[in-house]
Coordinates of C-alpha atoms in Angstrom, one line a residue:
X1169 CA -4.0 27.6 22.8
X1170 CA -6.4 27.3 19.9
X1171 CA -8.3 30.5 19.3
X1172 CA -11.0 30.8 16.7
X1173 CA -12.9 34.1 16.2
X1174 CA -15.9 34.1 13.8
X1175 CA -17.4 37.2 12.2
X1176 CA -19.8 38.1 9.4
X1177 CA -23.1 36.9 10.8
X1178 CA -26.2 39.0 10.8
X1179 CA -29.8 39.3 9.6
X1180 CA -30.5 38.5 6.0
X1181 CA -33.6 38.0 3.9
X1182 CA -34.4 34.6 2.4
X1183 CA -32.5 34.2 -0.9
X1184 CA -29.7 36.5 0.3
X1185 CA -26.0 35.8 1.0
X1186 CA -23.5 36.1 3.8
X1187 CA -19.8 35.4 4.1
X1188 CA -18.6 34.2 7.4
X1189 CA -14.9 34.5 8.4
X1190 CA -12.9 32.7 11.1
X1191 CA -9.6 34.1 12.3
X1192 CA -7.4 31.3 13.7
X1193 CA -4.4 31.6 16.0
X1194 CA -2.4 29.6 18.5
X1195 CA -1.9 26.5 16.3
X1196 CA -0.5 25.6 12.9
X1197 CA -3.6 26.4 10.9
X1198 CA -2.4 25.2 7.6
X1199 CA -1.9 21.7 9.0
X1200 CA -5.4 21.3 10.3
X1201 CA -8.7 20.1 8.9
X1202 CA -11.2 22.8 9.5
X1203 CA -15.0 22.7 9.7
X1204 CA -18.1 24.9 10.1
X1205 CA -20.8 23.6 12.4
X1206 CA -24.1 25.2 13.3
X1207 CA -26.7 24.9 16.0
X1208 CA -30.3 26.0 15.3
X1209 CA -32.6 26.9 18.1
X1210 CA -33.6 23.8 20.0
X1211 CA -31.5 21.5 17.9
X1212 CA -28.1 19.8 18.1
X1213 CA -24.9 20.6 16.4
X1214 CA -24.8 20.0 12.6
X1215 CA -21.5 19.8 10.7
X1216 CA -22.3 21.7 7.6
X1217 CA -18.9 21.9 5.8
X1218 CA -15.3 20.7 6.1
X1219 CA -12.1 21.3 4.3
X1220 CA -8.9 19.3 4.5
X1221 CA -5.4 20.7 5.2
X1222 CA -4.3 21.9 1.8
X1223 CA -7.9 22.3 0.7
X1224 CA -8.0 19.2 -1.6
X1225 CA -10.9 17.5 0.1
X1226 CA -14.3 19.1 0.8
X1227 CA -17.4 18.1 2.7
X1228 CA -20.9 19.6 2.6
X1229 CA -24.0 18.5 4.4
X1230 CA -26.9 17.7 2.1
X1231 CA -28.8 20.6 3.6
X1232 CA -26.3 23.1 2.2
X1233 CA -24.8 21.4 -0.8
X1234 CA -24.8 23.7 -3.8
X1235 CA -25.5 26.8 -1.7
X1236 CA -22.5 27.0 0.7
X1237 CA -18.8 27.1 -0.2
X1238 CA -16.0 26.5 2.3
X1239 CA -12.6 27.9 1.7
X1240 CA -9.4 28.7 3.5
X1241 CA -6.5 31.2 3.2
X1242 CA -3.5 29.6 4.9
X1243 CA -1.4 32.7 4.4
X1244 CA -4.0 34.7 6.5
X1245 CA -4.9 31.8 8.9
X1246 CA -8.5 32.4 7.9
X1247 CA -11.4 30.1 7.2
X1248 CA -14.4 31.2 5.2
X1249 CA -18.0 30.1 4.5
X1250 CA -19.8 31.7 1.6
X1251 CA -23.5 31.2 2.1
X1252 CA -25.8 31.9 -0.9
X1253 CA -29.6 31.3 -1.4
X1254 CA -30.1 31.4 2.3
X1255 CA -33.3 29.8 3.7
X1256 CA -35.1 30.4 7.0
X1257 CA -34.0 27.0 8.1
X1258 CA -30.3 28.1 7.9
X1259 CA -31.0 30.3 10.9
X1260 CA -28.5 29.2 13.6
X1261 CA -25.3 30.0 15.5
X1262 CA -22.4 29.2 13.2
X1263 CA -19.1 28.0 14.7
X1264 CA -15.7 27.6 13.2
X1265 CA -14.0 24.5 14.5
X1266 CA -10.9 22.4 14.1
X1267 CA -11.8 19.0 12.7
X1268 CA -10.7 15.5 11.7
X1269 CA -11.2 13.4 8.7
X1270 CA -10.6 9.7 9.5
X1271 CA -11.7 6.7 7.5
X1272 CA -14.1 8.8 5.4
X1273 CA -15.8 10.4 8.4
X1274 CA -15.7 14.1 9.2
X1275 CA -15.9 15.4 12.7
X1276 CA -15.4 18.7 14.5
X1277 CA -13.4 19.4 17.6
X1278 CA -12.5 22.8 19.2
X1279 CA -15.0 25.6 18.4
X1280 CA -15.0 29.3 18.5
X1281 CA -17.6 31.5 20.2
X1282 CA -19.9 31.5 17.2
X1283 CA -21.7 34.1 15.1
X1284 CA -25.5 34.4 14.8
X1285 CA -27.0 34.0 11.3
X1286 CA -30.7 34.9 11.1
X1287 CA -32.6 34.4 7.8
X1288 CA -36.0 36.2 8.0
X1289 CA -38.2 38.5 5.9

């Protein structure tokens, strides 16, 4: 059974930074494409970052490009999202999710329970 547990969310001022972590278990983490998705209040899910198995291919949504960095530690079965220069519009629940990358398209699949990120002064 896929289990994904996010941590690291919280309240931060605009311009600040947070690092999200996702502890994975129940599946061969190193073999999976992994993603971070978010859902802002009243909006749908947005795939913000993706990383291939092996880490050689990365994806960032235009809204976070240059500010967010996705990474993985396969030895620790852990996925990370470093978020810098945070903006109020980054406020959302952030989910770690398994993913797929097929024919140039990224998509997310099974998600964790999420962690709240609030950017406010």
